[in-house]
Amino acid sequence: MRVLLLDKNHPLITEQLSGKNFILEEDFTSSYDEVCRKIENYDGVIIRSRIPLDRNFLQKAKNLKFIARVGAGMENIDIPVADKLGIKLINSPEGNRDSVAEHVVGMLLILMNRLFIASQEVKNGIWLREENRGDELLGKTVGLIGYGNMGKATAKRLSGFGCKVIFYDILRDLSDEFAEQVSLEELKEKAEVLSLHIPLTDETHYLINDNFISEMKNDFYFINTARGKNVETKSLVGALKSGKVKGACLDVLEYEKSSFENLETENEDLKYLLESEKAIVTPHIAGWTVQSKEKLAQVIVDKIIAQFG
């Protein structure tokens, strides 16, 4: 099988698939149009996020048997068209669930204990103790929306901090030793910390908006390591200003490019998030550890070999 790699990934992908007689070609620079002109020559494609695999692309990929996304989200692929054309879709959320979970906990601890602020103050000769009094995770009720790979890994970590973890998911009967499944209404009633672990779909676009925030009974901390467009930024900023949201940990932003490589918009809401002590912002790196790079690649290779090797 001829396979086109459109993004740089761990070299084990090329090494192991070549060892199984796949023919690998790397192309990390060609434009969308250039790739479209040659995609009919390939049986498989391995991607991250550089190029959208939309209807036009997929219709030109006349011999494509699989698309493998090194990562979890599949929003850059026209899934209904791929399904109609019989193209197998493969992703690897198992590969970076641990790094995402650790990132969630890390951001939350930094925010709630003012660690970054206090460190910067001391480095600038400012020694404030009462002003930097922290807030403990112990005993808090954490609400997760989405209980797949990322949600479960996050619940496992937070349960170790003595949190009560509850979650809402569209699938049923997912409760385990780390978290209890509840209705969305109950989650809004009880959660003191809210973390998103959902894909970007028509149903989850702007899920967190003025209406959702107003229905939360408690003032709460908010974490998003899912997708930026799950959140309406102006609503979040308004809630931070009012105190309804006590602080926000954001690894993803509404204004990211579809490739996740940079921001495509600058406005007053973004400016507030970047300047506010109530917000921690990181550049879409929650799933981006040394270990996850290798694990993501290995999961993809194993799945490709299992189905097409």
CSV table of C-alpha atoms in Angstrom, one decimal:
chain,number,residue,atom,x,y,z
A,1,MET,CA,0.0,0.0,0.0
A,2,ARG,CA,1.2,3.5,-0.9
A,3,VAL,CA,0.8,5.9,2.0
A,4,LEU,CA,1.3,9.7,2.0
A,5,LEU,CA,2.5,11.4,5.2
A,6,LEU,CA,1.4,15.1,5.2
A,7,ASP,CA,2.8,16.1,8.6
A,8,LYS,CA,6.0,15.5,10.6
A,9,ASN,CA,5.5,12.8,13.2
A,10,HIS,CA,7.6,10.4,15.2
A,11,PRO,CA,10.0,8.5,12.8
A,12,LEU,CA,8.7,5.2,14.1
A,13,ILE,CA,5.8,5.5,11.8
A,14,THR,CA,8.0,5.3,8.7
A,15,GLU,CA,10.3,2.8,10.2
A,16,GLN,CA,7.6,0.3,11.3
A,17,LEU,CA,5.3,0.6,8.4
A,18,SER,CA,8.2,0.3,5.9
A,19,GLY,CA,9.1,-2.9,7.7
A,20,LYS,CA,5.6,-4.2,7.0
A,21,ASN,CA,6.0,-3.5,3.2
A,22,PHE,CA,4.0,-0.2,3.1
A,23,ILE,CA,5.5,2.3,0.7
A,24,LEU,CA,5.8,5.6,2.5
A,25,GLU,CA,6.2,9.1,0.9
A,26,GLU,CA,6.6,12.2,3.0
A,27,ASP,CA,5.3,15.6,1.8
A,28,PHE,CA,5.3,18.3,4.5
A,29,THR,CA,5.3,21.3,2.3
A,30,SER,CA,3.0,20.9,-0.7
A,31,SER,CA,-0.2,23.1,-0.7
A,32,TYR,CA,-3.7,21.7,-0.5
A,33,ASP,CA,-4.1,22.0,-4.3
A,34,GLU,CA,-0.8,20.3,-5.0
A,35,VAL,CA,-1.8,17.4,-2.7
A,36,CYS,CA,-5.2,17.1,-4.3
A,37,ARG,CA,-3.6,16.7,-7.7
A,38,LYS,CA,-1.7,13.6,-6.6
A,39,ILE,CA,-3.8,12.0,-3.8
A,40,GLU,CA,-5.4,9.5,-6.2
A,41,ASN,CA,-2.0,7.7,-6.3
A,42,TYR,CA,-2.2,6.7,-2.6
A,43,ASP,CA,-4.0,4.0,-0.6
A,44,GLY,CA,-3.6,5.7,2.7
A,45,VAL,CA,-2.8,9.1,4.2
A,46,ILE,CA,-1.4,10.0,7.6
A,47,ILE,CA,-2.1,13.5,8.9
A,48,ARG,CA,-2.2,15.8,11.9
A,49,SER,CA,-3.9,19.1,11.0
A,50,ARG,CA,-2.0,20.9,8.2
A,51,ILE,CA,-4.4,20.2,5.3
A,52,PRO,CA,-8.2,19.8,5.5
A,53,LEU,CA,-9.5,16.6,4.0
A,54,ASP,CA,-12.8,18.1,2.8
A,55,ARG,CA,-15.3,16.8,0.2
A,56,ASN,CA,-13.2,18.0,-2.7
A,57,PHE,CA,-10.1,16.3,-1.4
A,58,LEU,CA,-11.8,13.0,-0.7
A,59,GLN,CA,-13.5,12.9,-4.1
A,60,LYS,CA,-10.2,13.2,-5.8
A,61,ALA,CA,-8.7,10.4,-3.5
A,62,LYS,CA,-10.1,7.7,-5.7
A,63,ASN,CA,-8.0,4.9,-4.3
A,64,LEU,CA,-7.9,6.0,-0.6
A,65,LYS,CA,-8.6,3.2,1.8
A,66,PHE,CA,-7.7,4.9,5.1
A,67,ILE,CA,-7.1,8.2,6.8
A,68,ALA,CA,-5.0,8.0,10.0
A,69,ARG,CA,-5.0,11.1,12.2
A,70,VAL,CA,-2.1,11.3,14.7
A,71,GLY,CA,-4.2,12.7,17.5
A,72,ALA,CA,-7.8,12.6,18.7
A,73,GLY,CA,-9.9,15.3,16.9
A,74,MET,CA,-11.3,14.5,13.4
A,75,GLU,CA,-12.9,17.8,12.6
A,76,ASN,CA,-10.5,18.5,9.7
A,77,ILE,CA,-12.0,15.5,7.9
A,78,ASP,CA,-15.4,15.5,6.1
A,79,ILE,CA,-16.5,12.3,8.0
A,80,PRO,CA,-19.8,11.8,6.2
A,81,VAL,CA,-18.2,11.9,2.8
A,82,ALA,CA,-15.4,9.6,4.0
A,83,ASP,CA,-17.9,7.1,5.3
A,84,LYS,CA,-19.9,7.2,2.1
A,85,LEU,CA,-16.7,6.5,0.1
A,86,GLY,CA,-15.8,3.6,2.3
A,87,ILE,CA,-12.6,5.2,3.6
A,88,LYS,CA,-11.6,3.9,7.0
A,89,LEU,CA,-10.9,6.6,9.6
A,90,ILE,CA,-8.3,6.0,12.3
A,91,ASN,CA,-7.2,8.2,15.2
A,92,SER,CA,-5.2,7.8,18.4
A,93,PRO,CA,-6.7,9.4,21.5
A,94,GLU,CA,-5.1,6.7,23.6
A,95,GLY,CA,-1.7,8.1,22.8
A,96,ASN,CA,-2.0,11.5,24.4
A,97,ARG,CA,-4.7,11.0,27.1
A,98,ASP,CA,-2.2,10.9,29.9
A,99,SER,CA,-0.4,14.1,28.8
A,100,VAL,CA,-3.8,15.9,28.5
A,101,ALA,CA,-4.8,14.8,32.0
A,102,GLU,CA,-1.6,15.9,33.5
A,103,HIS,CA,-1.8,19.3,31.7
A,104,VAL,CA,-5.3,19.8,33.1
A,105,VAL,CA,-4.1,19.1,36.7
A,106,GLY,CA,-1.0,21.2,36.2
A,107,MET,CA,-2.9,24.3,34.9
A,108,LEU,CA,-5.5,24.0,37.6
A,109,LEU,CA,-2.9,23.8,40.4
A,110,ILE,CA,-1.0,26.8,39.0
A,111,LEU,CA,-4.2,28.8,38.7
A,112,MET,CA,-5.8,28.0,42.1
A,113,ASN,CA,-2.5,28.4,44.0
A,114,ARG,CA,-1.4,31.5,42.1
A,115,LEU,CA,1.9,29.8,41.5
A,116,PHE,CA,2.9,31.6,38.3
A,117,ILE,CA,1.8,35.0,39.7
A,118,ALA,CA,3.6,34.5,43.0
A,119,SER,CA,6.8,33.3,41.3
A,120,GLN,CA,6.9,36.3,39.0
A,121,GLU,CA,6.3,38.7,41.9
A,122,VAL,CA,9.2,37.2,43.9
A,123,LYS,CA,11.5,37.4,40.9
A,124,ASN,CA,10.6,41.1,40.7
A,125,GLY,CA,11.4,41.7,44.3
A,126,ILE,CA,7.7,41.5,45.5
A,127,TRP,CA,7.0,39.3,48.6
A,128,LEU,CA,3.2,38.9,49.1
A,129,ARG,CA,1.8,36.1,51.2
A,130,GLU,CA,-1.8,36.9,52.1
A,131,GLU,CA,-2.5,38.2,48.6
A,132,ASN,CA,-1.3,34.8,47.2
A,133,ARG,CA,-3.4,32.6,49.5
A,134,GLY,CA,-4.4,29.5,47.4
A,135,ASP,CA,-7.5,27.5,47.0
A,136,GLU,CA,-7.4,23.7,47.6
A,137,LEU,CA,-8.6,21.1,45.1
A,138,LEU,CA,-9.4,18.7,48.0
A,139,GLY,CA,-13.2,18.3,48.5
A,140,LYS,CA,-14.2,20.1,45.4
A,141,THR,CA,-16.7,18.7,42.9
A,142,VAL,CA,-15.3,18.5,39.4
A,143,GLY,CA,-17.6,18.3,36.5
A,144,LEU,CA,-16.3,16.8,33.2
A,145,ILE,CA,-18.2,17.1,29.9
A,146,GLY,CA,-17.2,14.1,27.8
A,147,TYR,CA,-15.9,10.8,29.3
A,148,GLY,CA,-13.8,9.3,26.6
A,149,ASN,CA,-10.0,8.7,26.8
A,150,MET,CA,-9.2,12.3,27.9
A,151,GLY,CA,-12.1,12.5,30.4
A,152,LYS,CA,-11.3,9.2,32.0
A,153,ALA,CA,-7.6,9.9,32.4
A,154,THR,CA,-8.4,13.3,33.9
A,155,ALA,CA,-10.9,11.8,36.4
A,156,LYS,CA,-8.3,9.3,37.5
A,157,ARG,CA,-5.8,12.1,38.4
A,158,LEU,CA,-8.4,14.3,40.1
A,159,SER,CA,-9.8,11.6,42.2
A,160,GLY,CA,-6.4,11.2,43.7
A,161,PHE,CA,-6.6,14.8,44.9
A,162,GLY,CA,-9.7,14.0,46.9
A,163,CYS,CA,-12.1,15.5,44.4
A,164,LYS,CA,-15.6,14.2,43.8
A,165,VAL,CA,-15.6,13.8,40.0
A,166,ILE,CA,-18.9,13.7,38.1
A,167,PHE,CA,-19.4,13.8,34.3
A,168,TYR,CA,-21.9,14.1,31.6
A,169,ASP,CA,-21.6,12.2,28.3
A,170,ILE,CA,-24.1,11.4,25.5
A,171,LEU,CA,-23.3,7.7,25.9
A,172,ARG,CA,-24.8,5.9,28.8
A,173,ASP,CA,-23.5,3.7,31.7
A,174,LEU,CA,-20.0,5.0,31.7
A,175,SER,CA,-19.5,5.4,35.5
A,176,ASP,CA,-16.4,3.8,37.0
A,177,GLU,CA,-14.3,3.9,40.2
A,178,PHE,CA,-13.1,7.4,39.4
A,179,ALA,CA,-16.2,9.3,38.4
A,180,GLU,CA,-20.0,9.2,38.5
A,181,GLN,CA,-22.2,9.8,35.4
A,182,VAL,CA,-24.9,12.4,36.0
A,183,SER,CA,-27.3,14.5,33.9
A,184,LEU,CA,-26.2,17.8,32.5
A,185,GLU,CA,-28.6,19.5,34.8
A,186,GLU,CA,-27.1,17.8,37.9
A,187,LEU,CA,-23.6,18.7,36.7
A,188,LYS,CA,-24.6,22.3,36.4
A,189,GLU,CA,-26.1,22.1,39.9
A,190,LYS,CA,-23.0,20.6,41.6
A,191,ALA,CA,-19.8,21.4,39.8
A,192,GLU,CA,-17.3,23.8,41.2
A,193,VAL,CA,-14.7,23.0,38.5
A,194,LEU,CA,-15.7,22.4,34.9
A,195,SER,CA,-13.5,20.7,32.3
A,196,LEU,CA,-14.3,20.0,28.7
A,197,HIS,CA,-13.2,16.7,27.0
A,198,ILE,CA,-15.4,16.7,23.8
A,199,PRO,CA,-14.9,16.9,20.0
A,200,LEU,CA,-15.9,19.8,18.0
A,201,THR,CA,-19.3,19.1,16.3
A,202,ASP,CA,-22.3,21.1,15.3
A,203,GLU,CA,-23.8,20.2,18.7
A,204,THR,CA,-20.7,21.2,20.8
A,205,HIS,CA,-19.8,24.4,18.9
A,206,TYR,CA,-20.2,27.2,21.4
A,207,LEU,CA,-21.5,24.8,24.0
A,208,ILE,CA,-20.2,27.1,26.7
A,209,ASN,CA,-22.0,30.3,26.2
A,210,ASP,CA,-23.9,32.9,28.2
A,211,ASN,CA,-26.8,30.6,28.7
A,212,PHE,CA,-24.7,27.6,29.9
A,213,ILE,CA,-22.7,29.7,32.3
A,214,SER,CA,-25.8,31.3,33.8
A,215,GLU,CA,-27.2,27.9,34.5
A,216,MET,CA,-24.2,26.9,36.6
A,217,LYS,CA,-25.3,27.2,40.3
A,218,ASN,CA,-21.8,27.8,41.7
A,219,ASP,CA,-19.0,30.2,40.7
A,220,PHE,CA,-16.5,27.8,39.1
A,221,TYR,CA,-13.1,27.3,37.6
A,222,PHE,CA,-13.1,26.4,33.9
A,223,ILE,CA,-10.6,24.3,31.9
A,224,ASN,CA,-10.6,23.7,28.2
A,225,THR,CA,-8.1,21.3,26.6
A,226,ALA,CA,-10.7,20.2,23.9
A,227,ARG,CA,-11.3,22.6,21.1
A,228,GLY,CA,-11.4,26.4,21.2
A,229,LYS,CA,-14.7,26.7,19.4
A,230,ASN,CA,-16.4,24.7,22.1
A,231,VAL,CA,-16.4,28.0,23.9
A,232,GLU,CA,-17.9,31.4,23.0
A,233,THR,CA,-15.0,33.6,24.1
A,234,LYS,CA,-17.0,36.7,24.7
A,235,SER,CA,-19.2,34.8,27.1
A,236,LEU,CA,-16.3,33.4,29.0
A,237,VAL,CA,-14.6,36.8,29.3
A,238,GLY,CA,-17.8,38.4,30.6
A,239,ALA,CA,-18.1,35.6,33.2
A,240,LEU,CA,-14.4,36.1,34.3
A,241,LYS,CA,-15.1,39.9,34.7
A,242,SER,CA,-18.2,39.3,36.7
A,243,GLY,CA,-16.6,36.6,38.9
A,244,LYS,CA,-19.0,33.8,37.8
A,245,VAL,CA,-16.0,32.1,36.4
A,246,LYS,CA,-13.3,32.3,39.1
A,247,GLY,CA,-10.5,31.5,36.7
A,248,ALA,CA,-9.9,29.8,33.3
A,249,CYS,CA,-7.2,27.4,32.1
A,250,LEU,CA,-7.2,27.4,28.3
A,251,ASP,CA,-5.0,25.3,26.2
A,252,VAL,CA,-7.2,26.0,23.1
A,253,LEU,CA,-8.7,29.2,21.8
A,254,GLU,CA,-11.6,30.1,19.6
A,255,TYR,CA,-9.3,32.1,17.4
A,256,GLU,CA,-6.8,29.4,16.5
A,257,LYS,CA,-6.2,28.5,12.9
A,258,SER,CA,-7.6,25.2,11.8
A,259,SER,CA,-4.0,23.8,11.7
A,260,PHE,CA,-3.6,24.8,15.4
A,261,GLU,CA,-0.3,26.4,14.4
A,262,ASN,CA,-1.1,30.0,15.5
A,263,LEU,CA,-3.9,32.5,16.1
A,264,GLU,CA,-5.8,34.0,13.2
A,265,THR,CA,-7.7,36.8,15.0
A,266,GLU,CA,-6.9,39.4,17.6
A,267,ASN,CA,-9.6,41.3,19.5
A,268,GLU,CA,-10.4,42.8,22.9
A,269,ASP,CA,-11.6,39.5,24.3
A,270,LEU,CA,-8.4,37.7,23.4
A,271,LYS,CA,-6.4,40.7,24.8
A,272,TYR,CA,-8.2,40.3,28.1
A,273,LEU,CA,-7.4,36.6,28.4
A,274,LEU,CA,-3.8,37.2,27.6
A,275,GLU,CA,-3.5,40.0,30.2
A,276,SER,CA,-5.7,38.7,33.0
A,277,GLU,CA,-4.4,37.1,36.2
A,278,LYS,CA,-7.6,35.0,36.1
A,279,ALA,CA,-6.5,33.1,32.9
A,280,ILE,CA,-3.7,30.7,32.1
A,281,VAL,CA,-3.3,30.2,28.3
A,282,THR,CA,-1.1,27.7,26.6
A,283,PRO,CA,-0.5,27.1,22.9
A,284,HIS,CA,-2.5,23.9,22.2
A,285,ILE,CA,0.2,21.7,23.9
A,286,ALA,CA,-1.8,19.6,26.4
A,287,GLY,CA,-1.3,16.5,24.3
A,288,TRP,CA,2.2,17.5,23.3
A,289,THR,CA,4.7,15.7,25.5
A,290,VAL,CA,7.9,13.8,24.6
A,291,GLN,CA,6.1,10.6,25.6
A,292,SER,CA,2.8,11.4,23.8
A,293,LYS,CA,4.6,12.0,20.5
A,294,GLU,CA,5.9,8.4,20.5
A,295,LYS,CA,2.7,6.9,21.9
A,296,LEU,CA,0.4,8.7,19.4
A,297,ALA,CA,2.6,7.4,16.6
A,298,GLN,CA,2.7,3.8,18.0
A,299,VAL,CA,-1.1,3.7,18.4
A,300,ILE,CA,-1.5,4.8,14.8
A,301,VAL,CA,1.0,2.2,13.5
A,302,ASP,CA,-0.6,-0.6,15.5
A,303,LYS,CA,-4.1,0.3,14.2
A,304,ILE,CA,-3.0,0.5,10.6
A,305,ILE,CA,-1.1,-2.8,10.7
A,306,ALA,CA,-4.0,-4.5,12.5
A,307,GLN,CA,-6.4,-3.5,9.7
A,308,PHE,CA,-4.2,-3.3,6.6
A,309,GLY,CA,-0.9,-5.0,7.4
